[in-house]
Amino acid sequence: MDFSLSDEHKMVRDMAKKFADQELKPIAAEVDKTHRHSEEALRKMGENGFMGVAIPSEYGGAGMDYVAYALILTEISRGCASHGVIMSVNNSLYGFPVYTFGTDEQRKKFSTPVASGEACGCYGLTEANAGSDPAGMKTTAVLDGDSWILNGEKKFITNGNIAKYAVVAAVTDKDKGYKGITQFVVDLEECDGFTVGKVEEKLGIRGSGTSELVFQDARIPKDSILGDPGNGFRQMLTTLDSGRIGIASQALGIAKAALEESVAYSKERVQFGKPISAFQATQFKLADMATRIDASELLILKAAWLESNHLHFEKEAAMAKMFASDTAMDATVEAVQILGGYGYSSEYPVERLMRDAKITQIYEGTNEIMRVVVSRAVLGMR
């Protein structure tokens, strides 16, 4: 058993680490304050291959594997979680289904500009009454000659306010339940009847836009369909499995940032004549944080390795997402505690890290749903 990374993986991890330290950490506070990501940073991320890590080069990507993706996304999120989730959606929720289920023509048209970083993609799945239960969606697509007519509203869509392209799930046959759901790839700028709805004000990851996608008799070409009609539900489950590795990596990056800030502060802060790192109460907090971070990383890398080798990874992705996001939340809360009053102040980044961490327990499947996925696998239920 070999736990070492390949030379290529070490190289891309170090490249992403350098980028995060030089390009993202210095602007992360301003991104949070202004609720705006950096266009320049996204452009550079695209140039470095970060926006389509596992997409082959002929479709605009870097042609690497999912281990590389997890390593890069962890470092990007350590620098700025807002830019991390934009990267995650481009790679996982948008890039994965377009490449996996799309035709060669769709890949060239819809994957290339997003994987290369020229444009952003998003994933239109969640609705007001269809979150943990995506089979309850109300958005419909009706075939009308050479077009599909989309009607419905998608909610809480990451990148929704900046995306040029979207993968959108809709009901094409109401009588078939979840087997009547189909996915489409849509050029939002060329879609008459589409508008960006409400842009959310959020607790964390404020530099990442989250909005509604509103379709009112929106007409899209007949060949916008991904795969066959009725396969959308199965496609979305596979897409979410892949996406959970991304969110786990985002959470890991946030947790690592929290540990870094806690270690640095504990060595500088003096109480009772000693740095607080000399006290066992602080040491135990740091030990617990470091242990859970290492465990999270191992779970993530295992799930990413399984996906890269085309092996079943649903349970492992759910475990990684659940454990890493819980770790991020616990680590950031403890970081605030270690920094005390400064931890509660925006003068230091740990309060932002704590706000950023919370969403990782919620999106791309709440941790309650992750426990359902894991328990079903353990019990042999399908």
Coordinates of C-alpha atoms in Angstrom, one line a residue, residues 55-244:
I55 CA -11.8 17.2 -18.6
P56 CA -9.6 16.0 -21.5
S57 CA -7.6 18.7 -23.3
E58 CA -9.6 18.3 -26.6
Y59 CA -12.6 19.7 -24.7
G60 CA -10.7 22.6 -23.0
G61 CA -9.6 20.8 -19.8
A62 CA -6.3 19.9 -18.2
G63 CA -6.8 16.1 -18.7
M64 CA -5.8 15.1 -15.1
D65 CA -7.6 12.8 -12.7
Y66 CA -9.9 13.4 -9.7
V67 CA -7.1 13.1 -7.2
A68 CA -5.5 16.1 -8.8
Y69 CA -8.9 17.8 -8.7
A70 CA -9.3 17.2 -5.0
L71 CA -5.7 18.4 -4.3
I72 CA -6.1 21.6 -6.3
L73 CA -9.6 22.4 -5.0
T74 CA -8.4 21.9 -1.4
E75 CA -5.6 24.5 -1.8
I76 CA -7.9 27.0 -3.7
S77 CA -10.5 26.8 -0.9
R78 CA -7.8 27.2 1.7
G79 CA -7.0 30.5 0.0
C80 CA -10.6 31.6 -0.6
A81 CA -13.7 29.4 -0.3
S82 CA -15.7 31.6 -2.6
H83 CA -13.4 31.0 -5.5
G84 CA -13.2 27.3 -4.4
V85 CA -16.9 26.7 -4.9
I86 CA -17.0 28.5 -8.2
M87 CA -14.2 26.1 -9.3
S88 CA -16.1 23.2 -7.8
V89 CA -19.3 23.8 -9.7
N90 CA -17.5 24.4 -13.0
N91 CA -15.7 21.1 -12.6
S92 CA -18.3 18.8 -10.9
L93 CA -21.9 19.9 -11.2
Y94 CA -21.5 21.4 -14.7
G95 CA -18.4 19.9 -16.3
F96 CA -19.0 16.3 -15.2
P97 CA -22.5 15.8 -16.6
V98 CA -21.7 17.6 -19.9
Y99 CA -18.6 15.5 -20.5
T100 CA -20.1 12.2 -19.1
F101 CA -23.5 12.3 -20.7
G102 CA -23.1 14.7 -23.6
T103 CA -22.4 14.0 -27.3
D104 CA -19.1 14.9 -28.8
E105 CA -20.7 17.9 -30.4
Q106 CA -22.1 19.0 -27.0
R107 CA -18.8 18.5 -25.3
K108 CA -17.0 20.7 -27.9
K109 CA -19.7 23.5 -27.7
F110 CA -20.5 23.5 -24.0
S111 CA -17.5 22.0 -22.2
T112 CA -14.6 23.8 -23.9
P113 CA -15.4 27.4 -22.9
V114 CA -16.1 26.5 -19.3
A115 CA -13.3 24.0 -18.8
S116 CA -10.8 26.5 -20.2
G117 CA -12.1 29.2 -17.9
E118 CA -13.5 31.5 -20.6
A119 CA -17.0 31.2 -19.1
C120 CA -18.8 29.8 -16.0
G121 CA -21.3 27.0 -15.8
C122 CA -24.0 26.2 -13.2
Y123 CA -26.3 23.3 -12.3
G124 CA -30.1 24.0 -12.2
L125 CA -31.4 21.3 -9.9
T126 CA -32.7 22.6 -6.6
E127 CA -36.2 24.2 -6.4
A128 CA -38.1 25.8 -3.5
N129 CA -39.8 22.4 -2.7
A130 CA -37.3 20.1 -4.2
G131 CA -34.0 20.1 -2.3
S132 CA -33.2 16.9 -0.6
D133 CA -36.0 15.4 -2.6
P134 CA -35.1 16.3 -6.2
A135 CA -37.8 13.9 -7.6
G136 CA -40.3 16.5 -6.4
M137 CA -39.2 19.1 -8.9
K138 CA -41.9 21.1 -10.8
T139 CA -39.9 22.5 -13.7
T140 CA -41.2 21.1 -16.9
A141 CA -39.9 20.7 -20.5
V142 CA -42.3 20.1 -23.3
L143 CA -41.3 19.1 -26.8
D144 CA -42.6 21.6 -29.4
G145 CA -41.4 20.8 -32.9
D146 CA -37.7 21.3 -33.0
S147 CA -37.6 22.9 -29.5
W148 CA -38.1 22.2 -25.9
I149 CA -40.2 24.7 -23.9
L150 CA -38.9 25.1 -20.3
N151 CA -41.0 26.5 -17.5
G152 CA -40.0 26.6 -13.8
E153 CA -37.8 28.2 -11.2
K154 CA -34.5 26.9 -9.9
K155 CA -33.3 28.1 -6.5
F156 CA -30.0 28.5 -4.6
I157 CA -28.0 28.0 -7.8
T158 CA -24.3 28.6 -7.3
N159 CA -22.8 30.7 -10.2
G160 CA -26.4 31.3 -11.3
N161 CA -25.9 35.0 -11.7
I162 CA -22.7 34.8 -13.6
A163 CA -23.0 31.6 -15.6
K164 CA -23.2 31.6 -19.4
Y165 CA -24.2 27.9 -19.5
A166 CA -26.3 25.6 -17.3
V167 CA -27.2 22.0 -17.0
V168 CA -31.0 22.1 -16.1
A169 CA -33.1 19.2 -14.8
A170 CA -36.8 19.2 -15.8
V171 CA -39.8 16.9 -15.9
T172 CA -40.5 15.6 -19.4
D173 CA -43.1 13.0 -18.4
K174 CA -45.2 13.7 -15.3
D175 CA -46.7 10.2 -15.2
K176 CA -43.4 8.4 -14.8
G177 CA -42.2 10.1 -11.5
Y178 CA -38.5 10.3 -11.2
K179 CA -38.1 8.3 -14.4
G180 CA -39.7 11.2 -16.2
I181 CA -36.9 13.6 -15.4
T182 CA -34.5 14.7 -18.1
Q183 CA -31.4 16.9 -18.1
F184 CA -30.6 19.6 -20.7
V185 CA -27.6 21.8 -21.4
V186 CA -28.5 25.4 -22.0
D187 CA -26.8 28.5 -23.4
L188 CA -28.4 31.0 -21.0
E189 CA -27.4 34.0 -23.0
E190 CA -29.2 32.6 -26.1
C191 CA -32.3 31.4 -24.2
D192 CA -35.3 33.6 -24.8
G193 CA -37.6 33.4 -21.7
F194 CA -34.7 33.0 -19.2
T195 CA -34.0 35.5 -16.5
V196 CA -31.8 35.6 -13.4
G197 CA -34.1 35.8 -10.4
K198 CA -33.3 36.8 -6.8
V199 CA -29.6 36.9 -5.9
E200 CA -29.3 35.6 -2.3
E201 CA -27.7 37.5 0.6
K202 CA -25.7 34.8 2.5
L203 CA -24.0 34.0 5.7
G204 CA -20.8 32.8 4.0
I205 CA -19.0 32.2 0.7
R206 CA -20.2 35.7 -0.2
G207 CA -18.0 36.1 -3.2
S208 CA -19.8 33.3 -4.9
G209 CA -23.1 34.3 -6.4
T210 CA -26.2 32.2 -5.6
S211 CA -29.4 33.0 -7.5
E212 CA -32.6 31.8 -8.9
L213 CA -32.9 30.7 -12.6
V214 CA -36.3 31.6 -14.0
F215 CA -37.6 30.0 -17.2
Q216 CA -40.9 31.3 -18.6
D217 CA -41.8 29.6 -21.9
A218 CA -38.0 29.4 -22.5
R219 CA -37.3 27.8 -25.9
I220 CA -34.2 25.7 -26.3
P221 CA -33.0 23.5 -29.2
K222 CA -34.2 19.9 -29.4
D223 CA -30.6 18.7 -29.3
S224 CA -30.1 20.3 -25.9
I225 CA -31.0 17.1 -24.2
L226 CA -28.3 15.2 -22.3
G227 CA -28.5 11.5 -23.1
D228 CA -32.0 10.0 -23.4
P229 CA -35.3 11.4 -22.1
G230 CA -36.0 10.0 -18.6
N231 CA -32.4 9.4 -17.6
G232 CA -32.0 12.7 -15.8
F233 CA -32.6 11.4 -12.3
R234 CA -29.9 8.7 -12.6
Q235 CA -27.5 11.2 -14.2
M236 CA -28.0 13.7 -11.4
L237 CA -27.3 11.1 -8.7
T238 CA -24.0 10.3 -10.4
T239 CA -23.2 14.0 -10.8
L240 CA -23.9 14.7 -7.1
D241 CA -21.6 11.8 -6.1
S242 CA -18.8 13.5 -8.0
G243 CA -19.7 16.9 -6.7
R244 CA -19.5 15.7 -3.1

